Amino acid sequence: MKNKWLYILFSLFIVFSSCIKDELPNVEADIEDIMIPQMNAITSSRIDESRATVYLRKGMVDLENLQPSFVLSEGATIELDDSQLATTKNVLRQEYTVTSEDMKWKKSYMVQFLELEIPVFYDFERFTTDKWDEFYEQEKVEFDIDGNIEDTYIEQYIWASGNLGFSMVVSGGAKDFPTFAEKDASSGKGVACLKTRKTGSLGAKQGMPIAAGNLFLGEFTSKGISIMDEPMKATHFGLPFRKKPLRMSVWFKYDGSNVNMSYDKDGNGTQWGDGRDYCAVYAVLYDNVKAKNLYGVSYLDGNTILKDDGDNPIIAIAGLHEQADNSDQYGTGGVYKHHVFDFKYREGKSVDPDRLKNYEYSLAIVFSSSFYGDRFIGGVGNTLWIDDVKIECEEN
């Protein structure tokens, strides 16, 4: 009997050792991070499924001779496509191919290094539909491509939404996202449309029964966190901004006719508050150095974007909920309304011109179809249309 048990244990040991020895090569082919010799020149970066954008301080990097390095998926390799190299005085655009460790998967990335300021006018005319509608801005530049000067447009993917999070919890797959493009614009051909939706039984059991449509300057990412456990940390609000904002103007339309509800894990709703849902339309200027000192990150997230204690990085806020007459936040009667919101600087806080030039302040612009949608409270079906947003700034 003793020999029998020894034989079984020995067999298990052989199987276990074989599993370790024969572990399959990694199939992932992702760029996880980008580094350059002058890391202090990077003001912000964003890496998506097929593109990466790195914003740089002006005049600190020689773009023509820049040699970036990459953090890749385990075992993956990367190769530069020299034929797609394009440069100008403030833009370097490169194409890379990442190959997985098992050599079976390849992924192409467009990588851009930009010495460009983020724009101050947004008409939401441009969007992609790769996985869901994703809005972007663009700027015309002259590229030197193999000695030929060509005019082209640089795409700036500075807008983010919670569509990724929605796709992870919605029952039956993500067919109708909370944030999408529509043609019912106040002007032009396109508008950003945000709609509060149910996520179904799977989302409810995860504690995420609804998803408000949202759109903001910044990044939505699961990097370094579990979205299921810490959804508020997935929203990275704001980008470095070198102008002093005075006011924000915006055209919007809002239908808030559906009852504001909170939900249990079975998806059953109970009226929340007085039952009136309302939209979020606001902008925040904050001190990104202070954010780094207080929170360990240079951005604000869902827990800190409207934090109202005395010792926080927020410098000024402009928004609908800040106005004496904020009745349009509950609904605009089916028509577009134009509003201009002054930035209200918090008591004792101001903008230091030298720090402003040094990228030490960030601007966040936030829209949502349900103000408390980040807490999974809202009226399912309530919809916000956003168009022609402008940040008016003090002249340098």
Short mmCIF file of C-alpha atoms in Angstrom, two decimals:
data_model
loop_
_atom_site.label_atom_id
_atom_site.label_comp_id
_atom_site.label_asym_id
_atom_site.label_seq_id
_atom_site.Cartn_x
_atom_site.Cartn_y
_atom_site.Cartn_z
CA MET A 1 0.00 0.00 0.00
CA LYS A 2 2.85 2.35 0.92
CA ASN A 3 4.50 1.74 -2.46
CA LYS A 4 1.20 2.46 -4.20
CA TRP A 5 0.92 5.92 -2.60
CA LEU A 6 4.53 6.69 -3.41
CA TYR A 7 3.86 5.78 -7.04
CA ILE A 8 0.82 8.12 -7.14
CA LEU A 9 2.73 11.01 -5.60
CA PHE A 10 5.64 10.47 -7.98
CA SER A 11 3.25 10.46 -10.97
CA LEU A 12 1.64 13.72 -9.83
CA PHE A 13 5.06 15.29 -9.46
CA ILE A 14 5.98 14.30 -13.03
CA VAL A 15 2.70 15.73 -14.40
CA PHE A 16 3.15 18.99 -12.45
CA SER A 17 6.74 19.37 -13.62
CA SER A 18 5.68 18.73 -17.20
CA CYS A 19 3.02 21.47 -16.96
CA ILE A 20 5.65 23.97 -15.87
CA LYS A 21 8.10 22.87 -18.52
CA ASP A 22 5.55 22.90 -21.33
CA GLU A 23 3.95 26.25 -20.48
CA LEU A 24 2.72 27.75 -23.74
CA PRO A 25 4.35 30.92 -25.14
CA ASN A 26 2.45 34.16 -24.60
CA VAL A 27 -0.06 35.13 -27.32
CA GLU A 28 -0.34 38.83 -26.43
CA ALA A 29 1.19 41.50 -28.67
CA ASP A 30 0.63 44.81 -26.87
CA ILE A 31 2.56 47.99 -26.25
CA GLU A 32 2.16 48.52 -22.51
CA ASP A 33 4.30 51.62 -22.03
CA ILE A 34 6.57 54.00 -23.96
CA MET A 35 9.77 55.59 -22.69
CA ILE A 36 12.18 58.18 -24.06
CA PRO A 37 15.57 59.37 -22.73
CA GLN A 38 14.02 62.67 -21.54
CA MET A 39 11.11 61.25 -19.55
CA ASN A 40 10.47 64.63 -17.90
CA ALA A 41 9.53 65.95 -21.36
CA ILE A 42 6.39 63.77 -21.43
CA THR A 43 3.28 65.61 -20.24
CA SER A 44 0.80 62.80 -20.92
CA SER A 45 0.44 59.61 -22.95
CA ARG A 46 -2.32 57.30 -24.08
CA ILE A 47 -2.04 53.79 -25.48
CA ASP A 48 -5.03 52.14 -27.17
CA GLU A 49 -5.48 48.94 -29.14
CA SER A 50 -3.80 50.16 -32.33
CA ARG A 51 -2.36 53.59 -31.59
CA ALA A 52 -0.33 55.45 -29.01
CA THR A 53 0.05 59.19 -28.49
CA VAL A 54 2.74 60.85 -26.38
CA TYR A 55 2.46 64.59 -25.68
CA LEU A 56 5.76 66.40 -25.16
CA ARG A 57 6.88 69.71 -23.70
CA LYS A 58 7.89 72.06 -26.47
CA GLY A 59 11.58 72.35 -27.31
CA MET A 60 12.85 69.58 -25.03
CA VAL A 61 13.14 66.71 -27.52
CA ASP A 62 14.89 66.36 -30.88
CA LEU A 63 12.08 64.62 -32.72
CA GLU A 64 14.16 63.79 -35.81
CA ASN A 65 16.59 61.74 -33.72
CA LEU A 66 14.22 60.44 -31.05
CA GLN A 67 14.70 56.76 -30.19
CA PRO A 68 11.86 55.55 -27.97
CA SER A 69 11.86 52.28 -26.07
CA PHE A 70 8.85 50.13 -25.27
CA VAL A 71 7.45 47.91 -22.56
CA LEU A 72 5.74 45.02 -24.37
CA SER A 73 3.70 41.98 -23.52
CA GLU A 74 5.87 39.21 -22.06
CA GLY A 75 8.12 37.73 -24.74
CA ALA A 76 6.82 40.01 -27.52
CA THR A 77 9.08 41.80 -30.02
CA ILE A 78 8.67 45.10 -31.87
CA GLU A 79 9.81 46.31 -35.30
CA LEU A 80 9.73 49.81 -36.80
CA ASP A 81 8.34 50.23 -40.33
CA ASP A 82 10.77 52.83 -41.75
CA SER A 83 8.64 53.37 -44.85
CA GLN A 84 5.90 54.95 -42.73
CA LEU A 85 8.17 57.37 -40.86
CA ALA A 86 6.95 60.98 -41.00
CA THR A 87 8.28 64.05 -39.20
CA THR A 88 7.68 67.76 -38.91
CA LYS A 89 8.98 70.36 -36.46
CA ASN A 90 6.50 69.36 -33.76
CA VAL A 91 5.30 65.87 -34.75
CA LEU A 92 6.94 62.47 -35.12
CA ARG A 93 4.73 59.71 -36.48
CA GLN A 94 5.89 56.10 -36.65
CA GLU A 95 4.37 52.71 -37.40
CA TYR A 96 5.41 49.62 -35.46
CA THR A 97 4.53 45.94 -35.64
CA VAL A 98 4.43 43.97 -32.39
CA THR A 99 4.75 40.18 -32.63
CA SER A 100 3.66 37.87 -29.82
CA GLU A 101 6.03 35.44 -28.11
CA ASP A 102 4.45 32.47 -29.90
CA MET A 103 4.99 34.27 -33.27
CA LYS A 104 1.36 33.67 -34.28
CA TRP A 105 -0.10 37.12 -33.55
CA LYS A 106 0.86 40.53 -34.89
CA LYS A 107 -0.51 43.95 -34.09
CA SER A 108 0.19 47.23 -35.89
CA TYR A 109 0.52 50.47 -33.91
CA MET A 110 0.56 54.07 -35.07
CA VAL A 111 2.76 55.90 -32.55
CA GLN A 112 2.75 59.70 -32.45
CA PHE A 113 4.98 62.06 -30.47
CA LEU A 114 3.36 65.49 -30.42
CA GLU A 115 4.53 68.92 -29.36
CA LEU A 116 0.99 70.22 -29.82
CA GLU A 117 -1.37 71.99 -27.46
CA ILE A 118 -4.79 70.45 -27.00
CA PRO A 119 -7.43 72.45 -28.91
CA VAL A 120 -10.01 74.72 -27.28
CA PHE A 121 -12.92 74.16 -29.69
CA TYR A 122 -14.74 70.85 -30.12
CA ASP A 123 -17.53 70.24 -32.66
CA PHE A 124 -17.65 66.40 -32.43
CA GLU A 125 -17.69 66.00 -36.21
CA ARG A 126 -14.96 63.32 -36.21
CA PHE A 127 -15.22 59.83 -34.77
CA THR A 128 -14.12 56.26 -35.41
CA THR A 129 -16.28 53.14 -35.24
CA ASP A 130 -13.67 50.39 -34.82
CA LYS A 131 -15.31 48.89 -31.71
CA TRP A 132 -17.54 51.76 -30.68
CA ASP A 133 -17.87 55.41 -31.63
CA GLU A 134 -14.79 57.26 -30.38
CA PHE A 135 -14.39 60.99 -30.86
CA TYR A 136 -11.13 62.71 -31.76
CA GLU A 137 -9.77 66.11 -32.74
CA GLN A 138 -7.40 66.89 -35.58
CA GLU A 139 -4.83 69.52 -36.53
CA LYS A 140 -3.38 70.27 -39.94
CA VAL A 141 0.42 69.94 -40.19
CA GLU A 142 3.05 69.71 -42.93
CA PHE A 143 4.95 66.40 -43.00
CA ASP A 144 8.32 65.70 -44.58
CA ILE A 145 7.82 62.21 -46.04
CA ASP A 146 10.92 60.99 -47.88
CA GLY A 147 11.84 64.58 -48.77
CA ASN A 148 8.33 65.47 -49.96
CA ILE A 149 6.31 68.05 -48.03
CA GLU A 150 2.70 66.90 -47.63
CA ASP A 151 -0.21 68.46 -45.80
CA THR A 152 -1.97 66.04 -43.50
CA TYR A 153 -4.12 66.00 -40.39
CA ILE A 154 -2.90 64.73 -37.05
CA GLU A 155 -5.58 62.92 -35.11
CA GLN A 156 -5.65 63.68 -31.39
CA TYR A 157 -7.52 61.05 -29.38
CA ILE A 158 -8.04 63.20 -26.32
CA TRP A 159 -11.65 62.20 -25.61
CA ALA A 160 -12.58 59.12 -23.60
CA SER A 161 -15.77 57.41 -22.45
CA GLY A 162 -16.88 54.46 -20.36
CA ASN A 163 -17.81 52.37 -23.40
CA LEU A 164 -14.98 49.94 -22.62
CA GLY A 165 -16.35 49.33 -19.12
CA PHE A 166 -19.86 48.90 -20.54
CA SER A 167 -18.62 46.25 -22.97
CA MET A 168 -17.19 44.24 -20.05
CA VAL A 169 -20.44 43.92 -18.09
CA VAL A 170 -23.35 44.26 -20.50
CA SER A 171 -25.42 41.09 -20.92
CA GLY A 172 -25.26 39.62 -24.42
CA GLY A 173 -22.41 41.85 -25.58
CA ALA A 174 -22.24 45.57 -26.26
CA LYS A 175 -24.64 46.37 -29.11
CA ASP A 176 -25.76 49.87 -28.19
CA PHE A 177 -23.13 51.82 -26.33
CA PRO A 178 -23.95 54.63 -23.92
CA THR A 179 -21.71 57.10 -25.81
CA PHE A 180 -22.08 57.37 -29.58
CA ALA A 181 -22.24 59.75 -32.55
CA GLU A 182 -25.48 61.08 -33.99
CA LYS A 183 -26.49 63.48 -36.76
CA ASP A 184 -29.00 65.58 -34.79
CA ALA A 185 -26.50 68.42 -34.30
CA SER A 186 -27.04 72.06 -33.38
CA SER A 187 -24.69 72.84 -36.29
CA GLY A 188 -22.61 70.82 -38.71
CA LYS A 189 -23.00 67.11 -39.40
CA GLY A 190 -22.32 65.41 -36.06
CA VAL A 191 -22.95 65.54 -32.34
CA ALA A 192 -21.88 63.54 -29.29
CA CYS A 193 -24.84 61.64 -27.87
CA LEU A 194 -24.79 60.21 -24.33
CA LYS A 195 -27.53 57.86 -23.10
CA THR A 196 -28.05 56.12 -19.76
CA ARG A 197 -28.53 52.39 -20.37
CA LYS A 198 -29.10 49.23 -18.35
CA THR A 199 -26.30 46.69 -18.34
CA GLY A 200 -28.57 43.71 -17.71
CA SER A 201 -28.38 40.91 -15.16
CA LEU A 202 -24.60 40.44 -15.42
CA GLY A 203 -23.88 44.11 -14.78
CA ALA A 204 -26.38 44.23 -11.90
CA LYS A 205 -24.73 41.26 -10.17
CA GLN A 206 -21.37 43.02 -10.48
CA GLY A 207 -22.84 46.09 -8.77
CA MET A 208 -22.99 48.00 -12.08
CA PRO A 209 -26.70 47.93 -13.01
CA ILE A 210 -26.61 50.96 -15.33
CA ALA A 211 -24.08 52.86 -17.40
CA ALA A 212 -24.53 56.57 -18.00
CA GLY A 213 -23.27 57.91 -21.29
CA ASN A 214 -20.18 59.97 -20.57
CA LEU A 215 -17.49 61.83 -22.46
CA PHE A 216 -14.43 63.55 -21.03
CA LEU A 217 -10.95 64.86 -21.76
CA GLY A 218 -8.56 62.19 -20.54
CA GLU A 219 -8.42 58.41 -20.54
CA PHE A 220 -10.56 55.45 -19.49
CA THR A 221 -8.29 52.55 -18.63
CA SER A 222 -8.09 49.34 -16.61
CA LYS A 223 -4.30 49.59 -16.33
CA GLY A 224 -3.19 48.79 -12.79
CA ILE A 225 -6.71 48.29 -11.40
CA SER A 226 -9.69 45.98 -11.51
CA ILE A 227 -12.57 47.89 -13.12
CA MET A 228 -15.02 45.55 -11.39
CA ASP A 229 -13.65 46.45 -7.96
CA GLU A 230 -12.58 50.07 -8.51
CA PRO A 231 -14.62 51.56 -11.38
CA MET A 232 -14.13 55.15 -10.15
CA LYS A 233 -10.37 54.82 -10.66
CA ALA A 234 -10.74 53.91 -14.34
CA THR A 235 -11.61 57.49 -15.33
CA HIS A 236 -8.48 59.64 -15.62
CA PHE A 237 -9.85 63.15 -16.00
CA GLY A 238 -7.89 65.97 -17.60
CA LEU A 239 -4.88 66.81 -19.76
CA PRO A 240 -2.07 69.36 -19.22
CA PHE A 241 -3.22 72.82 -20.31
CA ARG A 242 -1.09 75.95 -20.76
CA LYS A 243 -3.79 78.59 -20.93
CA LYS A 244 -5.82 80.28 -18.19
CA PRO A 245 -9.48 79.44 -18.89
CA LEU A 246 -12.08 82.14 -18.35
CA ARG A 247 -15.32 80.53 -19.50
CA MET A 248 -16.80 77.53 -21.31
CA SER A 249 -19.55 77.84 -23.90
CA VAL A 250 -21.59 74.85 -25.04
CA TRP A 251 -24.65 73.92 -27.03
CA PHE A 252 -26.58 70.99 -25.57
CA LYS A 253 -29.95 69.30 -25.49
CA TYR A 254 -31.15 67.07 -22.67
CA ASP A 255 -34.05 64.70 -22.16
CA GLY A 256 -34.21 63.83 -18.46
CA SER A 257 -37.81 62.63 -18.43
CA ASN A 258 -37.11 59.15 -17.03
CA VAL A 259 -37.18 58.70 -13.25
CA ASN A 260 -33.87 58.80 -11.40
CA MET A 261 -33.33 55.36 -9.84
CA SER A 262 -30.90 53.38 -7.74
CA TYR A 263 -30.73 49.63 -8.31
CA ASP A 264 -30.13 46.41 -6.37
CA LYS A 265 -28.14 43.40 -7.57
CA ASP A 266 -31.20 41.92 -9.23
CA GLY A 267 -31.61 45.05 -11.34
CA ASN A 268 -34.68 46.28 -9.47
CA GLY A 269 -34.90 50.06 -9.27
CA THR A 270 -36.04 52.38 -6.48
CA GLN A 271 -36.67 56.08 -6.94
CA TRP A 272 -33.68 58.07 -5.79
CA GLY A 273 -34.18 61.47 -4.17
CA ASP A 274 -37.01 63.48 -5.72
CA GLY A 275 -36.87 61.30 -8.84
CA ARG A 276 -35.37 63.97 -11.07
CA ASP A 277 -32.27 62.97 -13.00
CA TYR A 278 -29.97 65.66 -14.34
CA CYS A 279 -27.02 65.88 -16.69
CA ALA A 280 -23.40 66.78 -16.03
CA VAL A 281 -21.88 69.59 -18.10
CA TYR A 282 -18.76 71.06 -16.50
CA ALA A 283 -15.03 71.78 -16.73
CA VAL A 284 -12.37 71.70 -14.02
CA LEU A 285 -8.96 73.36 -13.92
CA TYR A 286 -6.64 71.68 -11.41
CA ASP A 287 -3.06 71.61 -10.18
CA ASN A 288 -1.60 68.33 -11.49
CA VAL A 289 1.53 68.63 -9.32
CA LYS A 290 -0.60 68.86 -6.18
CA ALA A 291 -2.69 65.94 -7.43
CA LYS A 292 0.51 63.89 -7.73
CA ASN A 293 1.56 64.87 -4.20
CA LEU A 294 -1.85 64.12 -2.65
CA TYR A 295 -3.04 61.09 -4.62
CA GLY A 296 0.11 59.63 -6.17
CA VAL A 297 -1.15 60.34 -9.71
CA SER A 298 -1.13 63.54 -11.74
CA TYR A 299 -4.81 63.33 -12.75
CA LEU A 300 -8.18 63.37 -11.02
CA ASP A 301 -10.47 60.32 -11.09
CA GLY A 302 -14.09 59.61 -10.22
CA ASN A 303 -13.35 59.92 -6.52
CA THR A 304 -11.61 63.30 -6.73
CA ILE A 305 -12.93 65.21 -9.77
CA LEU A 306 -15.41 67.27 -7.72
CA LYS A 307 -13.90 66.84 -4.28
CA ASP A 308 -14.96 69.77 -2.11
CA ASP A 309 -12.59 69.86 0.85
CA GLY A 310 -10.16 72.70 1.40
CA ASP A 311 -6.91 70.91 0.60
CA ASN A 312 -7.35 69.59 -2.92
CA PRO A 313 -5.89 70.32 -6.37
CA ILE A 314 -9.01 71.98 -7.88
CA ILE A 315 -8.41 75.61 -8.89
CA ALA A 316 -11.62 76.53 -10.72
CA ILE A 317 -14.88 75.00 -11.98
CA ALA A 318 -17.24 76.07 -14.78
CA GLY A 319 -20.49 74.17 -15.12
CA LEU A 320 -24.24 73.98 -15.35
CA HIS A 321 -24.68 72.72 -11.79
CA GLU A 322 -22.72 75.75 -10.53
CA GLN A 323 -25.25 78.25 -11.93
CA ALA A 324 -28.00 80.02 -10.00
CA ASP A 325 -30.44 79.10 -12.78
CA ASN A 326 -29.62 75.49 -13.59
CA SER A 327 -33.09 74.36 -14.65
CA ASP A 328 -31.85 73.19 -18.08
CA GLN A 329 -29.87 70.42 -16.37
CA TYR A 330 -33.19 68.59 -15.85
CA GLY A 331 -34.31 68.96 -19.47
CA THR A 332 -34.34 71.44 -22.35
CA GLY A 333 -37.78 70.66 -23.79
CA GLY A 334 -36.45 68.91 -26.88
CA VAL A 335 -34.42 71.88 -28.16
CA TYR A 336 -30.78 72.88 -28.06
CA LYS A 337 -29.81 75.51 -25.51
CA HIS A 338 -26.66 77.64 -25.53
CA HIS A 339 -24.93 78.32 -22.22
CA VAL A 340 -21.80 80.19 -21.22
CA PHE A 341 -20.27 79.26 -17.85
CA ASP A 342 -17.62 81.37 -16.14
CA PHE A 343 -14.79 79.55 -14.40
CA LYS A 344 -15.32 80.18 -10.71
CA TYR A 345 -11.96 80.22 -8.99
CA ARG A 346 -12.01 78.75 -5.52
CA GLU A 347 -11.26 80.99 -2.60
CA GLY A 348 -7.56 81.63 -2.14
CA LYS A 349 -6.61 79.86 -5.38
CA SER A 350 -5.17 81.33 -8.55
CA VAL A 351 -3.01 80.43 -11.55
CA ASP A 352 0.73 81.03 -11.41
CA PRO A 353 1.87 82.15 -14.93
CA ASP A 354 5.27 80.46 -14.67
CA ARG A 355 3.75 77.16 -13.53
CA LEU A 356 1.15 77.45 -16.29
CA LYS A 357 3.92 77.60 -18.92
CA ASN A 358 5.49 74.53 -17.34
CA TYR A 359 2.41 72.29 -17.86
CA GLU A 360 1.62 72.15 -14.11
CA TYR A 361 -2.13 72.65 -14.56
CA SER A 362 -4.62 70.35 -16.27
CA LEU A 363 -8.05 70.87 -17.78
CA ALA A 364 -10.85 68.34 -17.48
CA ILE A 365 -14.10 68.67 -19.45
CA VAL A 366 -16.84 66.26 -18.38
CA PHE A 367 -20.27 65.39 -19.79
CA SER A 368 -22.71 62.73 -18.57
CA SER A 369 -26.33 61.81 -19.22
CA SER A 370 -26.81 61.18 -15.47
CA PHE A 371 -24.91 63.33 -12.96
CA TYR A 372 -24.52 60.45 -10.50
CA GLY A 373 -24.07 57.82 -13.16
CA ASP A 374 -20.60 57.06 -11.79
CA ARG A 375 -22.41 55.82 -8.67
CA PHE A 376 -24.80 53.82 -10.88
CA ILE A 377 -27.72 56.14 -10.16
CA GLY A 378 -29.73 57.55 -13.05
CA GLY A 379 -32.79 57.43 -15.26
CA VAL A 380 -32.50 54.74 -17.93
CA GLY A 381 -33.07 56.31 -21.34
CA ASN A 382 -32.17 59.86 -20.35
CA THR A 383 -30.10 61.39 -23.15
CA LEU A 384 -27.67 64.30 -23.51
CA TRP A 385 -26.56 65.76 -26.84
CA ILE A 386 -23.34 67.84 -26.77
CA ASP A 387 -22.14 70.12 -29.58
CA ASP A 388 -19.82 73.08 -30.28
CA VAL A 389 -17.92 73.37 -27.00
CA LYS A 390 -15.44 76.22 -26.64
CA ILE A 391 -13.01 77.11 -23.86
CA GLU A 392 -12.33 80.85 -23.87
CA CYS A 393 -8.95 81.69 -22.37
CA GLU A 394 -6.99 84.70 -21.24
CA GLU A 395 -4.65 85.97 -23.93
CA ASN A 396 -1.00 85.28 -23.22
#
